Coordinates of C-alpha atoms in Angstrom, one line a residue:
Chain U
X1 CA 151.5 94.1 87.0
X2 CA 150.9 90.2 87.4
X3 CA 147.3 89.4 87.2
X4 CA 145.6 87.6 90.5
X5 CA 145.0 84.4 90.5
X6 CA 141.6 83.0 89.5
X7 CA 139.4 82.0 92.6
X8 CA 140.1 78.2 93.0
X9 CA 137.4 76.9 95.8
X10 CA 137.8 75.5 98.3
X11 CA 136.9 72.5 99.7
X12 CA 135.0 73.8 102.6
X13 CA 132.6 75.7 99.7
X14 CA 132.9 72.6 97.3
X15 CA 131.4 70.7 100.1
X16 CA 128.6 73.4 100.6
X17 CA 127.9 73.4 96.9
X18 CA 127.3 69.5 96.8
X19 CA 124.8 69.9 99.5
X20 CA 123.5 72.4 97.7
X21 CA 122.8 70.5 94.7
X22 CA 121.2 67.8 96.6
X23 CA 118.7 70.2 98.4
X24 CA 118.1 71.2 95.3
X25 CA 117.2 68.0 93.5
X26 CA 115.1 66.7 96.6
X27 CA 112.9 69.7 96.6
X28 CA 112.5 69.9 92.7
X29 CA 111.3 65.7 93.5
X30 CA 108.9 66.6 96.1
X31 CA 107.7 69.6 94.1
X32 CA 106.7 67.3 90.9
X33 CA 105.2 64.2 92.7
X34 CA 102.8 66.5 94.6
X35 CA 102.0 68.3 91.6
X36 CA 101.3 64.7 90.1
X37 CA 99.3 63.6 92.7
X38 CA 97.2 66.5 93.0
X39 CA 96.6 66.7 89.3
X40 CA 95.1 63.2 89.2
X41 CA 93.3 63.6 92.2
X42 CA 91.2 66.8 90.5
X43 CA 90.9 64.3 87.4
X44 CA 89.0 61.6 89.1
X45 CA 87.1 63.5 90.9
X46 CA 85.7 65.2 88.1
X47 CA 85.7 62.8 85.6
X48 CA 83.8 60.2 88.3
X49 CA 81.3 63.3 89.0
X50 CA 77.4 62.2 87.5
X51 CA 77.4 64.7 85.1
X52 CA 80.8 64.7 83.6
X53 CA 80.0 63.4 80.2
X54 CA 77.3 65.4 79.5
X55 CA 79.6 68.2 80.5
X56 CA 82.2 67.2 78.2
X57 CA 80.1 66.7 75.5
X58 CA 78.9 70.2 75.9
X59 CA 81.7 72.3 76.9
X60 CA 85.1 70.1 75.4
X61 CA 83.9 68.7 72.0
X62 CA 86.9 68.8 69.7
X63 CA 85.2 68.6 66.3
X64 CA 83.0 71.5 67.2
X65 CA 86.3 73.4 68.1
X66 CA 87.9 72.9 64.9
X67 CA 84.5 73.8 62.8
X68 CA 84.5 77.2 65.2
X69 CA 87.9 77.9 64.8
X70 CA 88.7 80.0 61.6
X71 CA 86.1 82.2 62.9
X72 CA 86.6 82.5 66.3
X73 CA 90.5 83.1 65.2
X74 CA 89.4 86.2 63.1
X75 CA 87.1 87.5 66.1
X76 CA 90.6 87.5 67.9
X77 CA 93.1 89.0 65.5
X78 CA 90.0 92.3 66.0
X79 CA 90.3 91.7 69.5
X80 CA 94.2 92.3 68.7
X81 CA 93.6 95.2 66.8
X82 CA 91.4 97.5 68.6
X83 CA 93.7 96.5 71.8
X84 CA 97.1 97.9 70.1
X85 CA 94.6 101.1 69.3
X86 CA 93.4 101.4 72.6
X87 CA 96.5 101.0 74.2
X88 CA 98.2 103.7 72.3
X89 CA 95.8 105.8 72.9
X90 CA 95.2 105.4 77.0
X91 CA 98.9 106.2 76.8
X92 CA 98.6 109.4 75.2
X93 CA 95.2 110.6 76.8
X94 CA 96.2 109.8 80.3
X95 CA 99.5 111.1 80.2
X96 CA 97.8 114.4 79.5
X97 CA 95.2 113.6 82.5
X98 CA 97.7 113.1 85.2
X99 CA 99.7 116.1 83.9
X100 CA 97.0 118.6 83.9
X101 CA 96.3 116.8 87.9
X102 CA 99.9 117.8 88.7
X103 CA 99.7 121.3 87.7
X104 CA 99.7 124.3 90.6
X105 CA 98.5 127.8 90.8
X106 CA 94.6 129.0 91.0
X107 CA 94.8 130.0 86.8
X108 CA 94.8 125.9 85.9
X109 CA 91.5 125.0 88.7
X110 CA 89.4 124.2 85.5
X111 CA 91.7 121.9 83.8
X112 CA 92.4 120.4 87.2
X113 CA 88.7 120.2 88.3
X114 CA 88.0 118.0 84.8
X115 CA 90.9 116.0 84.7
X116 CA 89.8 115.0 88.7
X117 CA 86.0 114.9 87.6
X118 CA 86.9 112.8 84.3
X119 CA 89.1 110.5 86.7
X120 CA 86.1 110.3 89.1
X121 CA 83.0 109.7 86.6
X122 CA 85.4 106.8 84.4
X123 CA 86.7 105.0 87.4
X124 CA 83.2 104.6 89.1
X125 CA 81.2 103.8 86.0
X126 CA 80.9 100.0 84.7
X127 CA 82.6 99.7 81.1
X128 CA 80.1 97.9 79.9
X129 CA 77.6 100.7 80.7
X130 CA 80.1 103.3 78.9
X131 CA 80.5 100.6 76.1
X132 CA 76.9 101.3 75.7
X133 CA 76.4 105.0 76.2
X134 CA 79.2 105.6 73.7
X135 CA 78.2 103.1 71.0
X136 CA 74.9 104.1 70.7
X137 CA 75.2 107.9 71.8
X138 CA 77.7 108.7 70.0
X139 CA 76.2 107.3 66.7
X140 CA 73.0 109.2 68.2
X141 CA 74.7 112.7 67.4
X142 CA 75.5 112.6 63.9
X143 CA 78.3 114.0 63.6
X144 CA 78.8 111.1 60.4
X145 CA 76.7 109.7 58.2
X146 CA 77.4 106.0 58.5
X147 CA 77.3 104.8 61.8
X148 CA 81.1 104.7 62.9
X149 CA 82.6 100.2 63.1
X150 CA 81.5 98.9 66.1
X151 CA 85.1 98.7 66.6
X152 CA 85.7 101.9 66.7
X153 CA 83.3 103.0 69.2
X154 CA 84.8 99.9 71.6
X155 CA 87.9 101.1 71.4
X156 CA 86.7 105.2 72.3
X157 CA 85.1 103.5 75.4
X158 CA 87.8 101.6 76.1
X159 CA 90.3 104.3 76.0
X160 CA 87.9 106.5 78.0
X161 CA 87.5 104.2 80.9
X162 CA 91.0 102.6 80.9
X163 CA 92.8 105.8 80.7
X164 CA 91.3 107.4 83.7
X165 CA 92.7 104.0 85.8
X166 CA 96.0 104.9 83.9
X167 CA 96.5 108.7 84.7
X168 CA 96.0 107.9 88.5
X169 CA 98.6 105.4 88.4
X170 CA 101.1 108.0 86.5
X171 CA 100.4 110.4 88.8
X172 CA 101.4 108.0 91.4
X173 CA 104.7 107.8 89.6
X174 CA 104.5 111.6 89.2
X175 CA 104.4 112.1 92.9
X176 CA 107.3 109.6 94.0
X177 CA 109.8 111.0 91.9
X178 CA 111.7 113.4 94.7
X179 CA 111.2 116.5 94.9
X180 CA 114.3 117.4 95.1
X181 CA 114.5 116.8 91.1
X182 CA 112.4 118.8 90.0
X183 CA 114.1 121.8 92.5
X184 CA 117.4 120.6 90.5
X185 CA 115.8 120.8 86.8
X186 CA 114.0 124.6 87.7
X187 CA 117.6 125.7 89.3
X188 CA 118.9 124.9 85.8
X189 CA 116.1 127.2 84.4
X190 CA 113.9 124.8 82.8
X191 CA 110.7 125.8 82.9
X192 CA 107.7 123.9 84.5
X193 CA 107.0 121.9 81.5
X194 CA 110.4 120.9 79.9
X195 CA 111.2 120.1 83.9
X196 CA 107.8 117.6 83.8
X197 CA 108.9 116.2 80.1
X198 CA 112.7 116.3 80.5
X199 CA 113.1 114.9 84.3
X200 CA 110.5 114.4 85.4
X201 CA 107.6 112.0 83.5
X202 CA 110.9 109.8 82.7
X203 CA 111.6 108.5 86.0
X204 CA 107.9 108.4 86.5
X205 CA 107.4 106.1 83.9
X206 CA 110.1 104.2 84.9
X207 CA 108.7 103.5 88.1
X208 CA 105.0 102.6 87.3
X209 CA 105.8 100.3 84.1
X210 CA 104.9 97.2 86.3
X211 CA 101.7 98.7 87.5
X212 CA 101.3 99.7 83.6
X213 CA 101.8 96.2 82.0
X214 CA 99.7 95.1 85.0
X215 CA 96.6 97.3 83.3
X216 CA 97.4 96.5 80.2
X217 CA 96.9 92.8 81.1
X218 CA 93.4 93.5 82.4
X219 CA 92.8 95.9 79.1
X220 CA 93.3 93.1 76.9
X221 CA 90.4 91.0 78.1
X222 CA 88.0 93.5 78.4
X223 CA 88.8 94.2 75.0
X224 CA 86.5 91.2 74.7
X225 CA 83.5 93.3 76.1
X226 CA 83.0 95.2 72.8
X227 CA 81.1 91.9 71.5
X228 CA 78.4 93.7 73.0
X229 CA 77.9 96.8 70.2
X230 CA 78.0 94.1 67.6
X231 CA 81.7 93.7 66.9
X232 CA 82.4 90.7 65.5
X233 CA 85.4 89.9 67.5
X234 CA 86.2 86.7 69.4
X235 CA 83.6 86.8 71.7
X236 CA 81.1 87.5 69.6
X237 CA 82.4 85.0 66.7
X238 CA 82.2 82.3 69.3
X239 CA 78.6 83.0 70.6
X240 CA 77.5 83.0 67.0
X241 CA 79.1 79.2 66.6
X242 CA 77.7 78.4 70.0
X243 CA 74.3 79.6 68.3
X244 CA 75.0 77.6 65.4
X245 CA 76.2 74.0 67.1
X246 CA 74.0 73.7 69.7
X247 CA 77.6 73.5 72.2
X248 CA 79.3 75.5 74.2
X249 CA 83.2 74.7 73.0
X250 CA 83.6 78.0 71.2
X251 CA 83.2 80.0 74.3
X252 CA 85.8 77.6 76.2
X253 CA 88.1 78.0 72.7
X254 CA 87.7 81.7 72.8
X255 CA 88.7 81.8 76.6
X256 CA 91.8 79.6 76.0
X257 CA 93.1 82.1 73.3
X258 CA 92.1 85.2 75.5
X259 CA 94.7 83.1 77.8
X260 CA 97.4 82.9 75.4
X261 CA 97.4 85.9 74.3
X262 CA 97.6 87.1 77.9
X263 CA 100.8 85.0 78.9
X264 CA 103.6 86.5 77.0
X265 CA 102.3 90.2 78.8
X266 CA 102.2 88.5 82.1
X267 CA 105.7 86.9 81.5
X268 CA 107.2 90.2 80.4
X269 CA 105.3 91.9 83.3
X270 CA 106.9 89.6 85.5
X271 CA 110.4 89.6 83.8
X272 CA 110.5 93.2 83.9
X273 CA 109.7 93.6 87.6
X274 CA 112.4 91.3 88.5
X275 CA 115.1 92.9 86.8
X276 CA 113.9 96.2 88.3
X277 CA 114.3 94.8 91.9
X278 CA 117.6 93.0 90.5
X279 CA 118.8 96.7 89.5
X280 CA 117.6 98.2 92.4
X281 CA 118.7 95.8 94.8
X282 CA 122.4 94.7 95.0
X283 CA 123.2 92.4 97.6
X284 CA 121.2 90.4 99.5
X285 CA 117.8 89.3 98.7
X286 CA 115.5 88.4 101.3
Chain J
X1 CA 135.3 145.0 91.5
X2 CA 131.7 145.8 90.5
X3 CA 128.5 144.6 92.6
X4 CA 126.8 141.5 91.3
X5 CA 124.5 140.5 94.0
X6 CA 122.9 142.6 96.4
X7 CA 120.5 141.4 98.8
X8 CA 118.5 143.6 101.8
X9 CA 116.1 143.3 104.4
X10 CA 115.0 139.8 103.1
X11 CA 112.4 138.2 105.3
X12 CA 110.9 134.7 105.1
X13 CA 108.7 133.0 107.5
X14 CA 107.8 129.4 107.1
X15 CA 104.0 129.0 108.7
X16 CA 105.1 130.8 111.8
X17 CA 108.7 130.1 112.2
X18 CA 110.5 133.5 111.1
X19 CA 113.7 132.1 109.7
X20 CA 115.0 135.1 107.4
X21 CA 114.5 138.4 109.8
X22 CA 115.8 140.9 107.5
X23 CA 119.3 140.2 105.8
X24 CA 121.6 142.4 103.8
X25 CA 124.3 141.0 101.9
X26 CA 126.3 142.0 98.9
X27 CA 128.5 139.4 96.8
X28 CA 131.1 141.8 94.6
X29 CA 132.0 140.0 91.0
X30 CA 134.8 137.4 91.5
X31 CA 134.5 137.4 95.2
X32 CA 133.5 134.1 97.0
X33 CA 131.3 134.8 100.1
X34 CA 130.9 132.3 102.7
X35 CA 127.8 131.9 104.9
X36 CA 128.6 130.5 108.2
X37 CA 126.4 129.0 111.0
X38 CA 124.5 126.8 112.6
X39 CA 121.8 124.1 111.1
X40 CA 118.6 125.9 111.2
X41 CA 119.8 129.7 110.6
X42 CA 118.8 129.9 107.3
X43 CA 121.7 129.4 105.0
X44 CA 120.2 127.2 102.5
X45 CA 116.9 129.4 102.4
X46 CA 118.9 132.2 101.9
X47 CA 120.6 130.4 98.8
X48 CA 117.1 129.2 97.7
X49 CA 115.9 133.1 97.7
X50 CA 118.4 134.2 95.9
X51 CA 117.5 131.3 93.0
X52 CA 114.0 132.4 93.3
X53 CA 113.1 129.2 94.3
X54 CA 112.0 129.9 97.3
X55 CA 109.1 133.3 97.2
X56 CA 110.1 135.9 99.9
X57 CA 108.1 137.7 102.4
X58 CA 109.4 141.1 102.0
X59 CA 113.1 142.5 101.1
X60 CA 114.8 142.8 97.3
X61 CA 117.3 140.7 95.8
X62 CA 119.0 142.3 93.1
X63 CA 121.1 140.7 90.5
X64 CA 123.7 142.6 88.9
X65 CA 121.2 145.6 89.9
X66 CA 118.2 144.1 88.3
X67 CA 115.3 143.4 90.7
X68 CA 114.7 139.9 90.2
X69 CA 112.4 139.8 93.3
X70 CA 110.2 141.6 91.4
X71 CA 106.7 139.8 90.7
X72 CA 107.2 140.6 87.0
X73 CA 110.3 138.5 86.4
X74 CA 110.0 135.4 84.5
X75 CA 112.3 133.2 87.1
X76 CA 113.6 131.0 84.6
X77 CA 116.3 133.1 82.7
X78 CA 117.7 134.5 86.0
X79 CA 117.9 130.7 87.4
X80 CA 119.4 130.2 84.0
X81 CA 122.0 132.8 85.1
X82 CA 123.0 131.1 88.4
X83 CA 124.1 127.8 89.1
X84 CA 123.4 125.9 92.2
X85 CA 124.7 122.9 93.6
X86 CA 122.9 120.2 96.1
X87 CA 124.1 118.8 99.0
X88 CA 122.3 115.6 97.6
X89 CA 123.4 116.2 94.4
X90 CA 120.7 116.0 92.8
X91 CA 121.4 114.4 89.6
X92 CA 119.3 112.9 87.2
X93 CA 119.3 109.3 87.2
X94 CA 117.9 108.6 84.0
X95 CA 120.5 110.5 82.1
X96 CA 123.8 110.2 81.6
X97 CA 126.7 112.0 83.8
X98 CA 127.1 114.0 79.4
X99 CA 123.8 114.6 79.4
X100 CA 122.7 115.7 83.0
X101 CA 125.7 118.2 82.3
X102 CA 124.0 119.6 78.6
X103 CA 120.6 119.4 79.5
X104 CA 120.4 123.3 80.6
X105 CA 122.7 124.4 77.4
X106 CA 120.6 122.3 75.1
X107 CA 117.3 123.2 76.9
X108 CA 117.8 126.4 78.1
X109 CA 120.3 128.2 76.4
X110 CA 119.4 126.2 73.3
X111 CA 123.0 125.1 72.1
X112 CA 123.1 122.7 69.6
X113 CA 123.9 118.9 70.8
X114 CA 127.5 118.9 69.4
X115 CA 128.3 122.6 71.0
X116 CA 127.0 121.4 74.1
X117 CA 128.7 118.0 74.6
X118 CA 132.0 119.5 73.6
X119 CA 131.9 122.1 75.9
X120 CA 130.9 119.0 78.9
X121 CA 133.4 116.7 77.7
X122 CA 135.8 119.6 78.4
X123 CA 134.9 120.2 81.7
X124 CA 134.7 116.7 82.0
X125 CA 138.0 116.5 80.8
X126 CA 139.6 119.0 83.5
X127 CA 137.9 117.4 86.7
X128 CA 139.1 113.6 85.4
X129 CA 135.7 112.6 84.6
X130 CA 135.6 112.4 80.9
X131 CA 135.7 108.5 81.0
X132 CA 132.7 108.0 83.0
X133 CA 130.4 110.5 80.4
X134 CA 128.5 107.5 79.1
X135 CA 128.3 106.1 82.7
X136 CA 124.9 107.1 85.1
X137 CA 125.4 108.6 87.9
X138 CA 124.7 106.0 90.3
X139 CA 127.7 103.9 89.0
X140 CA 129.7 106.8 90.2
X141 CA 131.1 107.1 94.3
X142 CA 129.6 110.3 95.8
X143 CA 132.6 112.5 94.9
X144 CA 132.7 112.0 91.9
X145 CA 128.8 112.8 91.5
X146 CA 129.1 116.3 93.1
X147 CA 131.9 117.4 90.8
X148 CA 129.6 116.4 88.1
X149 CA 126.6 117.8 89.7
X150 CA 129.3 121.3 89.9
X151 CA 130.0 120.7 86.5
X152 CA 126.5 120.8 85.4
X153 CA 126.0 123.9 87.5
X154 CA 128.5 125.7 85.3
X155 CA 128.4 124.3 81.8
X156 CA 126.3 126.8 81.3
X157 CA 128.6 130.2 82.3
X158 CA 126.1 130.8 84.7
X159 CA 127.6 134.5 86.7
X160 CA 127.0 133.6 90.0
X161 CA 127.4 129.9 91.7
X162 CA 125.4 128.6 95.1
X163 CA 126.8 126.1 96.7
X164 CA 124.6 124.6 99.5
X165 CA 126.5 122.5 102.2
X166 CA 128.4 120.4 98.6
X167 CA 130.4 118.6 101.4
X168 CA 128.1 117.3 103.8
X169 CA 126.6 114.2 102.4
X170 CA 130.3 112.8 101.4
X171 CA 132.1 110.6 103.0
X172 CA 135.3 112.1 105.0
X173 CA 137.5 110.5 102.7
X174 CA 135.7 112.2 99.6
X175 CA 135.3 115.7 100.9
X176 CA 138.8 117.1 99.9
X177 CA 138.6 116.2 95.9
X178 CA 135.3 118.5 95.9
X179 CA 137.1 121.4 97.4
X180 CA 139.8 121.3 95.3
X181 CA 137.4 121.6 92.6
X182 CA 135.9 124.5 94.6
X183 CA 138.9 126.2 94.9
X184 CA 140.5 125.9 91.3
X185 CA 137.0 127.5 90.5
X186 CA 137.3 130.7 93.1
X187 CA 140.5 130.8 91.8
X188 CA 139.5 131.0 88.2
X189 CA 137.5 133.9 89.3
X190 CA 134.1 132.4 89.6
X191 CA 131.7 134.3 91.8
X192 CA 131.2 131.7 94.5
X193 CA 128.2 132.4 97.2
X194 CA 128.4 128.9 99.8
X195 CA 126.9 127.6 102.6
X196 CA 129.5 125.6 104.7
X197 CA 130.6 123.7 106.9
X198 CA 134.1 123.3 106.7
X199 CA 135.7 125.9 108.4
X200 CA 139.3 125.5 107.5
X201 CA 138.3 125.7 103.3
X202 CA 136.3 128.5 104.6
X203 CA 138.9 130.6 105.8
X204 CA 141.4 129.6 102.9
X205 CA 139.5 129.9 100.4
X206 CA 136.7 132.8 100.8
X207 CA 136.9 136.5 100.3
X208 CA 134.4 137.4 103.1
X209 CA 133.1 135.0 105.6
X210 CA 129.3 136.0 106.7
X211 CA 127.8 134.4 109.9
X212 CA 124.2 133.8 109.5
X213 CA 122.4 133.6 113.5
X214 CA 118.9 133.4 114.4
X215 CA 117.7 134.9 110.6
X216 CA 120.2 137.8 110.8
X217 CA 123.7 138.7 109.9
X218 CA 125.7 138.7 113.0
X219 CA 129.1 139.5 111.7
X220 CA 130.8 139.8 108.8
X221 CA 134.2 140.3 107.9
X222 CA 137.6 139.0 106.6
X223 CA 138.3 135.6 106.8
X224 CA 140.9 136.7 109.5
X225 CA 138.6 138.9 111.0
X226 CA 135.4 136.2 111.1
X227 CA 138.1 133.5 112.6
X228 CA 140.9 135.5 114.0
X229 CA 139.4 137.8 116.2
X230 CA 135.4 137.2 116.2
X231 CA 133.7 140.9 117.7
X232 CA 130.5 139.2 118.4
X233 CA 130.1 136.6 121.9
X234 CA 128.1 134.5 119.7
X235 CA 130.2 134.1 116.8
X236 CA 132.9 133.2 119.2
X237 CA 130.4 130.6 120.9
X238 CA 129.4 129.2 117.4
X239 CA 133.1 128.9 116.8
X240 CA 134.0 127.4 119.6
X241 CA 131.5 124.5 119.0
X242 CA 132.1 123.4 115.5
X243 CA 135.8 123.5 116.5
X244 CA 136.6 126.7 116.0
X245 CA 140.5 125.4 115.5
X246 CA 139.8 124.0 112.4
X247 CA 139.2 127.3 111.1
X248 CA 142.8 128.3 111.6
X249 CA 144.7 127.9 108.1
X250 CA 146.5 124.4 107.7
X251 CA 149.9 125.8 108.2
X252 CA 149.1 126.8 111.9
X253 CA 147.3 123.2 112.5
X254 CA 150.5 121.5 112.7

């Protein structure tokens, strides 16, 4: 068997790929001299505003930065902590939520009725209002001696309310896997639940991790709301510098770091939904 | 040959569409039955019924003289005993083509992971599939996926196989290496119970071709009998519409 020749081009494509290139190199130009242009013209216009210095005296005042930064950087790394807790734990609990939703047959109607009533009461209420009822209510009943780390109790209410938004999204990707799989997995004899953990909640998951990353995104800036039981965590570190200097920098310091600790989630978010539609779609994209 | 499914006087209405009117049916051990007839008359809920997955309104279905219609059942060892296989397929797409076929013996029928995936890469083996084991299913052509999706129907020795229309999703050009299959398995003794539409493997390969019209059994019979010489006007007009030639055997085609 000979093998076939490799593709040599030819000249017709050549010639298409040379004007190609050229497109290509005239929109990337246009693309950065607009991007120039607008750039400077938000620059004057704020730096030629009355107010501007006092502004930047108050809100952009490097020195300030660097004296709130050690602590504002250990507010964070709590920030960090409680958000790896909380995320493993909205995993777990609504898992468990949009399972019990799934389930069929009148003997489950409680379980059902307060996995729909917990989805219903979480979704609607504030979480700063459940940051508050569980930090101080909780605490309230004694069941410990100490008061529990403010951290803690952030993190309960965090998981509460985040983990309703969570289970109604996996039962989203409960409900689009086909039917017709879990008729194949219960003609194999697999009961209800080996059908749900063996076919079933895989290809769910599969098809909501965008949606997932997407709320975990948004989890890890309200993270930053626990400041308000007394956590010391970014937030908080940065109101006590603001306090302390007389400036508002450490807020704008704290917000920059909420930012970049956002970005690599937002990239992988966005990373991972293109190679789903890659995997999805072959052929031509649209 | 002893009696390994029985069913009779099954009924099954969907909201007010009466679409099983009362059938009897027997499949004997080894045989493979054929149901017959136009889209609509019920084959495929028949097959359903008879894997419990589909709740009947009145009639017994007895497998290998057990009741399993019976409300006390537990439905999922008798599915375990009966293999069925999709016109869609139906495979998983998260799991391999090895482990869509050991995902009942390890699950079910609790095998151990190495019994299991020897016993698969066997089958595997015979239907020319054993290369693509690591592959998913969707890298496979639709062929190819049904003889897996048969495969995993039988990896685990169920005693009785359903086969619900396995050929009409498939491209013309695929149809024939999935009857082979079929038939290497009728003639390995499998008790086969199918809802087709392909006359000619129909009356080569089946023991007893049943026509299934308007929720009842209108004739029964022979192969020869069901194709030769039809008793019934109607079987003779269903015949005549799907090509009723085609049901002759291949010899007399040419």
């Amino acid at each position: 068997m000979t093998a076939p020749a490799p593709a040599v081009p030819s000249e017709l494509e050549l010639g298409r790929r040379r004007y190609r290139r050229r497109q290509t190199a005239r929109s990337v130009l246009v693309a950065a001299a607009s991007t120039v242009v607008f750039a400077l013209v938000v620059w004057l216009t704020l730096v030629n505003t009355p107010g501007w210095a006092a502004v930047q005296g108050t809100f952009f005042d490097p020195s300030v930065a660097a004296r709130a930064w050690p602590r504002v950087f250990q507010g964070l790394l709590l920030n960090l902590t409680v958000l790896v807790f909380a995320a493993a734990g909205v995993l777990v609990v609504s898992i468990v939520i949009a399972t019990l939703r799934t389930l069929r047959g009148p003997v489950f109607f409680p379980l059902r009725a307060i996995a729909a009533g917990y989805t219903d009461v979480f979704r609607g209420m504030p979480l700063i209002i459940v940051l508050y009822l569980v930090g101080f209510g909780i605490p309230g009943l004694g069941f410990t001696d100490e008061r529990p780390p403010a951290a803690v109790l952030g993190t309960v209410a965090l998981v509460l309310v985040y983990s309703a938004y969570v289970s109604e999204v996996f039962r989203a990707g409960i409900e689009a896997v086909h039917p017709s799989q879990r008729l194949a997995a219960r003609s194999l004899g697999l009961s209800h639940a080996q059908s749900m953990r063996l076919v079933i909640l895989p290809q769910a998951v599969r098809k909501v991790t965008p949606a997932l990353m997407n709320d975990l995104v948004a989890m890890q800036k309200d993270v930053g709301l626990i400041s308000v039981l007394g956590a010391v965590d970014a937030v908080r570190a940065a109101q006590i510098e603001t306090a302390a200097a007389f400036n508002f920098t450490p807020y704008v310091l704290a917000g920059l770091l909420f930012v970049l600790l956002a970005l690599p989630l937002i990239r992988l978010t966005d990373w991972y939904t293109a190679r789903m539609r890659r995997r999805e779609q072959m052929g031509a994209v649209v | 040959m002893s009696e390994l499914l029985r069913l009779s006087g099954i009924r099954k209405s969907f909201g007010d569409r009466e679409v099983l009117r009362g059938i009897d049916l027997a499949v004997a051990e080894g045989d493979v039955v054929a149901l017959i007839g136009a889209s609509g008359s019920g084959k495929s809920t028949l097959l359903r019924v008879v894997n419990l997955l589909e709740p009947i309104d009145d009639g017994q279905v007895l497998l290998g003289g057990e009741d399993i219609s019976d409300p006390r059942v537990k439905p999922d060892p008798v599915r375990a005993r009966i293999g069925v296989v999709f016109q869609h397929f139906n495979l998983f797409p998260h799991l391999s083509v090895l482990d869509n076929v050991t995902l009942a013996s390890r699950h079910v029928l609790r095998r151990s992971r190495g019994d299991a995936e020897r016993r698969a890469l066997d089958l595997l083996e015979r239907i020319g599939l054993a290369e693509h084991a690591r592959s998913y299913p969707d890298r496979l052509s639709g062929g190819q996926q049904q003889r897996v999706a048969i495969v995993r129907a039988i990896a685990t020795d169920p005693d009785l196989l359903l086969l619900d229309e396995v050929t009409s999703a498939l491209d013309p050009e695929l149809v024939g290496e999935v009857l082979e299959l079929v038939r290497e398995l009728a003639r390995a003794g499998t008790t086969i119970l199918m809802a087709t539409h392909e006359m000619a493997f129909a009356r080569d390969v089946a023991d007893r071709v049943v026509f299934l019209d308007g929720g009842l059994v209108a004739e029964e019979g022979t192969p020869d009998e069901v194709f030769g010489s039809p008793r019934e006007p109607r079987t003779r007009e269903f015949l005549a519409r799907v090509g009723g030639r085609t049901g002759l055997p291949p010899a007399a085609e040419t």
